[in-house]
Amino acid sequence: MKAIKKAKRPPAPAYGPQPWLQQHWDARAALNFMAGGAGSGLVVAAAVAAAPPWLAALGALAVAAGLLAVWAEIGRPLRALNVLRHARRSWMTREALAAIVLLAAVAAWVSTGQPSMPHAAFAALAAVAFIVCQARILNAAKGIPAWREPLLAPLILATALAEGAGAALLLLAPTAAHAAAAPAAAATPSVVLGWGLVFATLLRGLLGYGWHARLKVPRAQRKTFARTGMLFNLLSGLAVCFALVALASPLPAGLAAPALGAAGALALAGGAWFKFALITRLAFNQGFAISCLPVRGVPHVSPGGPHASPHASAHASPHPASHPLPQASPSVSVSPSITRHAAPR
């Protein structure tokens, strides 16, 4: 006699009053924020620390790689040029224009072959503009509470600066190990980048705490937010510890450079993890509420309220057949909090 199989739970619908994870942007969109933020932050770090221009060139390549990932995500890649047509109302258009200016500024800087303050300053300003545009893209998605929070924009900026300093320290670690032969010439960029990493990482930690504290995270999502924040804080804390050990302790140059490189790698990994989780794991929309149903005797529907669960059993109501939930009706009054789009244009 065959064993009776346990009845499986029906899959949750992709649309309903309960918040659900957005499916419009995947890992390719997250890669744009990861590579674009780290690359533009690397340009800023190279300009501030008077580092060699090839660091800025690598940052520009990272920005281009992130944009290429987004181009691979869209359904009709040949229409990508249409993004340049809406500069007055689209932060994606402004991001694309800022990327063009950034790539041109870095190319002009690299063509000089040496640290040039005017070229470096202009490239750094273009990189900051690119980061701000990326942050505002997320703020424009009003239907996702984790993205529309105003503190997310400075958090994205601080994360990009910490990633840039970390990437610069990681790339300069092999050359900084030989700083004992010429300490004044080789150690100065690493010291500036090290302290910049410490301050930027601490700043993004404070902003991240404030950003999370202002969010009203539903109980079903708290575990996901907690796991993401735990790994992010662990990587950031280790990065600060390694950087402080290398900067504040009397370590020889042969040991301080690897410690700074490890701090840079940890800061870079923490920022990348936060952005990946922000796009693919924490992007729950707010759900919606139906204030008035065209069925007499049925209460209103709201996230977490009566009839909100997609798996509510037939025993939830004494007469389930007489009180069906309407799927679509022109007489349904929907609250203004509905946002149908999970991602901006």
Short mmCIF file of C-alpha atoms in Angstrom, two decimals:
data_model
loop_
_atom_site.label_atom_id
_atom_site.label_comp_id
_atom_site.label_asym_id
_atom_site.label_seq_id
_atom_site.Cartn_x
_atom_site.Cartn_y
_atom_site.Cartn_z
CA MET A 1 0.00 0.00 0.00
CA LYS A 2 1.47 3.28 -1.04
CA ALA A 3 2.16 5.85 1.62
CA ILE A 4 -0.11 8.83 1.56
CA LYS A 5 1.87 11.87 0.50
CA LYS A 6 1.65 14.95 2.62
CA ALA A 7 -0.30 17.71 0.95
CA LYS A 8 1.96 20.48 -0.25
CA ARG A 9 1.28 24.08 0.50
CA PRO A 10 0.13 26.01 -2.57
CA PRO A 11 2.66 28.53 -3.83
CA ALA A 12 2.22 32.11 -2.71
CA PRO A 13 0.81 34.41 -5.37
CA ALA A 14 3.00 37.09 -6.90
CA TYR A 15 0.43 39.77 -6.16
CA GLY A 16 -1.65 40.42 -3.08
CA PRO A 17 -2.02 42.62 0.00
CA GLN A 18 1.04 41.15 1.73
CA PRO A 19 4.49 42.61 0.87
CA TRP A 20 6.45 40.54 -1.63
CA LEU A 21 10.01 40.67 -2.91
CA GLN A 22 10.41 42.61 -6.14
CA GLN A 23 11.36 40.51 -9.19
CA HIS A 24 12.14 43.27 -11.70
CA TRP A 25 15.82 43.67 -10.79
CA ASP A 26 18.10 40.67 -10.31
CA ALA A 27 21.82 40.13 -9.68
CA ARG A 28 22.72 41.93 -12.90
CA ALA A 29 21.08 45.12 -11.67
CA ALA A 30 22.78 44.63 -8.31
CA LEU A 31 26.11 44.33 -10.13
CA ASN A 32 25.59 47.83 -11.53
CA PHE A 33 25.38 49.27 -8.02
CA MET A 34 28.22 47.09 -6.75
CA ALA A 35 30.70 47.76 -9.56
CA GLY A 36 29.53 51.31 -10.20
CA GLY A 37 29.78 52.34 -6.55
CA ALA A 38 33.17 50.71 -6.00
CA GLY A 39 34.54 52.06 -9.29
CA SER A 40 33.42 55.63 -8.74
CA GLY A 41 34.63 55.45 -5.15
CA LEU A 42 38.01 54.30 -6.45
CA VAL A 43 38.19 57.38 -8.68
CA VAL A 44 37.48 59.61 -5.67
CA ALA A 45 40.07 57.78 -3.56
CA ALA A 46 42.72 58.10 -6.27
CA ALA A 47 42.04 61.83 -6.57
CA VAL A 48 42.06 62.54 -2.82
CA ALA A 49 45.20 60.51 -2.07
CA ALA A 50 47.11 61.76 -5.14
CA ALA A 51 47.49 58.15 -6.23
CA PRO A 52 48.64 57.05 -9.69
CA PRO A 53 46.07 57.66 -12.46
CA TRP A 54 45.86 53.97 -13.33
CA LEU A 55 43.74 53.49 -10.20
CA ALA A 56 41.18 55.89 -11.65
CA ALA A 57 41.31 54.00 -14.94
CA LEU A 58 40.44 50.77 -13.13
CA GLY A 59 37.58 52.56 -11.40
CA ALA A 60 36.22 53.78 -14.73
CA LEU A 61 36.41 50.24 -16.10
CA ALA A 62 34.40 49.01 -13.11
CA VAL A 63 31.73 51.65 -13.78
CA ALA A 64 31.56 50.58 -17.43
CA ALA A 65 31.27 46.93 -16.39
CA GLY A 66 28.32 47.75 -14.13
CA LEU A 67 26.53 49.58 -16.92
CA LEU A 68 27.22 46.67 -19.25
CA ALA A 69 25.54 44.33 -16.75
CA VAL A 70 22.42 46.51 -16.80
CA TRP A 71 22.50 46.56 -20.59
CA ALA A 72 22.51 42.74 -20.56
CA GLU A 73 19.48 42.73 -18.25
CA ILE A 74 17.08 44.79 -20.32
CA GLY A 75 14.75 42.95 -22.65
CA ARG A 76 15.61 44.96 -25.79
CA PRO A 77 19.29 45.95 -25.62
CA LEU A 78 19.16 47.86 -28.90
CA ARG A 79 16.87 50.42 -27.26
CA ALA A 80 19.41 51.28 -24.58
CA LEU A 81 20.07 54.68 -26.16
CA ASN A 82 16.54 55.74 -25.26
CA VAL A 83 17.73 56.17 -21.68
CA LEU A 84 19.42 59.41 -22.74
CA ARG A 85 16.12 61.09 -23.66
CA HIS A 86 14.63 61.81 -20.22
CA ALA A 87 17.16 63.90 -18.33
CA ARG A 88 14.46 66.15 -16.84
CA ARG A 89 12.63 63.40 -14.96
CA SER A 90 14.71 60.21 -14.86
CA TRP A 91 17.61 59.51 -12.53
CA MET A 92 18.63 56.65 -14.80
CA THR A 93 19.18 59.17 -17.59
CA ARG A 94 21.21 61.36 -15.25
CA GLU A 95 23.22 58.33 -14.20
CA ALA A 96 24.05 57.55 -17.83
CA LEU A 97 25.05 61.16 -18.53
CA ALA A 98 27.18 61.27 -15.37
CA ALA A 99 28.87 58.04 -16.46
CA ILE A 100 29.75 59.56 -19.84
CA VAL A 101 31.26 62.62 -18.15
CA LEU A 102 33.10 60.40 -15.67
CA LEU A 103 34.64 58.19 -18.35
CA ALA A 104 35.72 61.23 -20.36
CA ALA A 105 37.24 62.93 -17.30
CA VAL A 106 39.17 59.82 -16.31
CA ALA A 107 40.42 59.38 -19.88
CA ALA A 108 41.69 62.97 -19.87
CA TRP A 109 43.35 62.40 -16.49
CA VAL A 110 45.05 59.18 -17.56
CA SER A 111 46.28 60.81 -20.78
CA THR A 112 48.42 63.19 -18.72
CA GLY A 113 50.38 60.23 -17.34
CA GLN A 114 50.87 61.81 -13.92
CA PRO A 115 48.82 63.08 -10.95
CA SER A 116 47.10 66.25 -12.17
CA MET A 117 45.06 68.18 -9.62
CA PRO A 118 42.57 69.83 -12.07
CA HIS A 119 41.90 66.57 -13.91
CA ALA A 120 41.68 64.60 -10.66
CA ALA A 121 39.27 67.09 -9.07
CA PHE A 122 36.95 67.10 -12.07
CA ALA A 123 36.97 63.30 -12.26
CA ALA A 124 36.21 63.07 -8.52
CA LEU A 125 33.24 65.45 -8.87
CA ALA A 126 31.89 63.40 -11.79
CA ALA A 127 32.29 60.22 -9.72
CA VAL A 128 30.37 61.73 -6.79
CA ALA A 129 27.61 62.82 -9.19
CA PHE A 130 27.41 59.27 -10.52
CA ILE A 131 27.06 57.85 -6.99
CA VAL A 132 24.34 60.37 -6.13
CA CYS A 133 22.41 59.42 -9.27
CA GLN A 134 22.57 55.75 -8.34
CA ALA A 135 21.30 56.50 -4.84
CA ARG A 136 18.45 58.61 -6.18
CA ILE A 137 17.42 55.80 -8.53
CA LEU A 138 16.68 53.70 -5.47
CA ASN A 139 14.95 56.57 -3.66
CA ALA A 140 12.63 56.98 -6.64
CA ALA A 141 11.12 53.52 -6.06
CA LYS A 142 8.46 54.72 -3.62
CA GLY A 143 6.78 51.33 -3.39
CA ILE A 144 9.78 49.72 -1.64
CA PRO A 145 10.27 50.99 1.93
CA ALA A 146 13.93 49.96 2.13
CA TRP A 147 14.72 52.02 -0.98
CA ARG A 148 12.61 55.11 -0.44
CA GLU A 149 14.08 55.84 3.01
CA PRO A 150 15.90 59.23 2.75
CA LEU A 151 18.91 57.99 4.72
CA LEU A 152 19.66 55.45 2.00
CA ALA A 153 21.19 58.11 -0.28
CA PRO A 154 23.97 59.18 2.14
CA LEU A 155 24.42 55.53 3.10
CA ILE A 156 25.06 54.60 -0.54
CA LEU A 157 27.52 57.51 -0.86
CA ALA A 158 29.44 56.54 2.30
CA THR A 159 29.49 52.90 1.20
CA ALA A 160 30.93 53.84 -2.19
CA LEU A 161 33.66 55.97 -0.57
CA ALA A 162 34.58 53.14 1.80
CA GLU A 163 34.64 50.69 -1.11
CA GLY A 164 36.83 53.03 -3.14
CA ALA A 165 39.35 53.46 -0.33
CA GLY A 166 39.34 49.72 0.26
CA ALA A 167 39.87 48.91 -3.41
CA ALA A 168 42.74 51.42 -3.60
CA LEU A 169 44.43 49.93 -0.53
CA LEU A 170 44.02 46.44 -1.92
CA LEU A 171 45.55 47.41 -5.26
CA LEU A 172 48.38 49.42 -3.70
CA ALA A 173 49.30 46.76 -1.14
CA PRO A 174 52.05 45.13 -3.28
CA THR A 175 53.77 48.47 -3.96
CA ALA A 176 53.25 49.80 -0.43
CA ALA A 177 55.12 46.80 0.97
CA HIS A 178 58.33 48.35 -0.40
CA ALA A 179 57.72 51.68 1.35
CA ALA A 180 60.68 51.16 3.69
CA ALA A 181 63.06 52.20 0.90
CA ALA A 182 61.19 55.47 0.26
CA PRO A 183 58.75 56.05 3.13
CA ALA A 184 57.84 59.65 2.33
CA ALA A 185 56.96 58.89 -1.28
CA ALA A 186 55.22 55.54 -0.99
CA ALA A 187 53.60 55.56 2.44
CA THR A 188 51.62 58.81 2.12
CA PRO A 189 48.85 57.53 -0.24
CA SER A 190 48.36 54.40 1.87
CA VAL A 191 48.12 56.39 5.10
CA VAL A 192 45.59 58.81 3.60
CA LEU A 193 43.55 55.95 2.16
CA GLY A 194 43.74 54.01 5.42
CA TRP A 195 42.33 56.83 7.52
CA GLY A 196 39.78 57.56 4.82
CA LEU A 197 38.66 53.94 4.96
CA VAL A 198 38.28 54.12 8.75
CA PHE A 199 36.16 57.28 8.70
CA ALA A 200 34.04 56.22 5.71
CA THR A 201 33.38 52.78 7.21
CA LEU A 202 32.39 54.23 10.58
CA LEU A 203 30.15 56.76 8.83
CA ARG A 204 28.38 54.11 6.79
CA GLY A 205 27.91 52.07 9.96
CA LEU A 206 26.17 54.98 11.69
CA LEU A 207 24.07 55.74 8.62
CA GLY A 208 23.19 52.06 8.26
CA TYR A 209 22.01 51.94 11.87
CA GLY A 210 19.86 55.02 11.37
CA TRP A 211 18.50 53.71 8.07
CA HIS A 212 17.47 50.41 9.65
CA ALA A 213 16.04 52.10 12.75
CA ARG A 214 13.74 54.27 10.63
CA LEU A 215 12.35 51.28 8.72
CA LYS A 216 9.22 49.58 10.00
CA VAL A 217 10.29 46.06 9.11
CA PRO A 218 7.43 43.52 9.26
CA ARG A 219 7.97 40.50 11.46
CA ALA A 220 8.23 38.13 8.48
CA GLN A 221 11.20 40.11 7.10
CA ARG A 222 13.14 40.75 10.30
CA LYS A 223 15.25 37.62 10.05
CA THR A 224 16.40 38.52 6.52
CA PHE A 225 17.30 42.06 7.57
CA ALA A 226 19.08 40.77 10.69
CA ARG A 227 21.23 38.31 8.75
CA THR A 228 22.17 40.92 6.18
CA GLY A 229 23.10 43.47 8.83
CA MET A 230 25.08 40.93 10.86
CA LEU A 231 27.41 40.04 7.98
CA PHE A 232 27.69 43.68 6.90
CA ASN A 233 28.65 44.81 10.42
CA LEU A 234 31.10 41.94 10.83
CA LEU A 235 32.98 42.75 7.63
CA SER A 236 32.98 46.48 8.37
CA GLY A 237 34.19 45.98 11.93
CA LEU A 238 37.03 43.73 10.84
CA ALA A 239 38.04 46.26 8.18
CA VAL A 240 38.27 49.04 10.77
CA CYS A 241 40.24 46.81 13.15
CA PHE A 242 42.80 45.83 10.51
CA ALA A 243 43.18 49.44 9.37
CA LEU A 244 43.66 50.76 12.90
CA VAL A 245 46.22 48.06 13.68
CA ALA A 246 48.19 49.01 10.58
CA LEU A 247 47.95 52.78 11.15
CA ALA A 248 48.16 53.18 14.93
CA SER A 249 50.64 50.45 15.85
CA PRO A 250 54.41 50.52 15.19
CA LEU A 251 54.32 47.81 12.55
CA PRO A 252 57.06 47.65 9.91
CA ALA A 253 56.11 48.51 6.36
CA GLY A 254 56.30 44.87 5.36
CA LEU A 255 53.45 44.03 7.77
CA ALA A 256 51.44 47.26 7.66
CA ALA A 257 50.84 47.04 3.91
CA PRO A 258 49.25 43.54 4.04
CA ALA A 259 47.11 44.64 6.99
CA LEU A 260 45.85 47.64 5.04
CA GLY A 261 45.23 45.42 2.03
CA ALA A 262 43.18 43.04 4.18
CA ALA A 263 41.21 45.99 5.58
CA GLY A 264 40.51 47.17 2.05
CA ALA A 265 39.33 43.73 0.94
CA LEU A 266 36.99 43.46 3.95
CA ALA A 267 35.53 46.93 3.37
CA LEU A 268 35.02 46.15 -0.30
CA ALA A 269 33.33 42.84 0.49
CA GLY A 270 31.05 44.45 3.08
CA GLY A 271 29.86 47.11 0.67
CA ALA A 272 29.31 44.61 -2.13
CA TRP A 273 27.29 42.34 0.15
CA PHE A 274 25.12 45.20 1.37
CA LYS A 275 24.26 46.36 -2.14
CA PHE A 276 23.61 42.84 -3.40
CA ALA A 277 21.28 42.15 -0.48
CA LEU A 278 19.61 45.55 -0.84
CA ILE A 279 18.60 44.80 -4.42
CA THR A 280 17.88 41.06 -4.28
CA ARG A 281 16.95 40.25 -0.64
CA LEU A 282 15.62 43.36 1.12
CA ALA A 283 13.53 44.90 -1.68
CA PHE A 284 10.08 44.05 -0.30
CA ASN A 285 7.31 46.38 -1.35
CA GLN A 286 4.80 47.73 1.16
CA GLY A 287 1.79 45.71 -0.01
CA PHE A 288 -1.54 47.50 -0.26
CA ALA A 289 -4.76 48.01 1.64
CA ILE A 290 -8.33 47.78 0.32
CA SER A 291 -10.36 50.05 2.56
CA CYS A 292 -13.80 49.00 1.29
CA LEU A 293 -14.89 45.65 -0.18
CA PRO A 294 -18.06 45.22 -2.29
CA VAL A 295 -19.13 42.34 -0.02
CA ARG A 296 -21.28 43.09 3.02
CA GLY A 297 -19.88 41.94 6.35
CA VAL A 298 -16.26 41.48 5.23
CA PRO A 299 -13.64 43.67 6.96
CA HIS A 300 -11.07 45.70 5.07
CA VAL A 301 -7.94 44.03 3.71
CA SER A 302 -4.50 45.30 4.68
CA PRO A 303 -1.01 43.82 5.06
CA GLY A 304 -1.12 41.61 8.13
CA GLY A 305 -4.86 42.12 8.57
CA PRO A 306 -7.85 39.77 8.07
CA HIS A 307 -7.85 37.78 4.83
CA ALA A 308 -4.33 39.07 4.07
CA SER A 309 -2.53 35.74 4.20
CA PRO A 310 -2.44 33.91 0.86
CA HIS A 311 -2.65 30.58 2.73
CA ALA A 312 -5.66 31.35 4.94
CA SER A 313 -7.64 28.17 5.55
CA ALA A 314 -11.34 27.70 5.06
CA HIS A 315 -11.82 27.67 8.85
CA ALA A 316 -10.91 31.35 9.13
CA SER A 317 -14.53 32.33 8.43
CA PRO A 318 -17.75 30.53 9.43
CA HIS A 319 -19.11 30.98 5.89
CA PRO A 320 -16.10 31.06 3.56
CA ALA A 321 -18.11 30.48 0.42
CA SER A 322 -20.37 33.43 1.10
CA HIS A 323 -17.48 35.88 1.57
CA PRO A 324 -15.08 35.43 -1.32
CA LEU A 325 -12.29 37.94 -1.82
CA PRO A 326 -12.76 39.83 -5.07
CA GLN A 327 -9.93 39.46 -7.55
CA ALA A 328 -10.68 42.60 -9.50
CA SER A 329 -13.65 44.92 -9.40
CA PRO A 330 -14.15 48.50 -10.54
CA SER A 331 -16.06 49.24 -7.32
CA VAL A 332 -13.13 48.38 -5.06
CA SER A 333 -11.78 51.46 -3.27
CA VAL A 334 -8.02 51.18 -3.06
CA SER A 335 -6.00 53.30 -0.67
CA PRO A 336 -3.50 55.80 -2.11
CA SER A 337 -0.61 53.72 -0.74
CA ILE A 338 -0.78 51.30 -3.65
CA THR A 339 2.33 51.30 -5.81
CA ARG A 340 2.16 48.88 -8.68
CA HIS A 341 5.72 49.26 -9.89
CA ALA A 342 8.49 47.73 -7.82
CA ALA A 343 11.27 49.52 -9.70
CA PRO A 344 11.52 52.98 -11.28
CA ARG A 345 11.69 53.58 -14.98
#
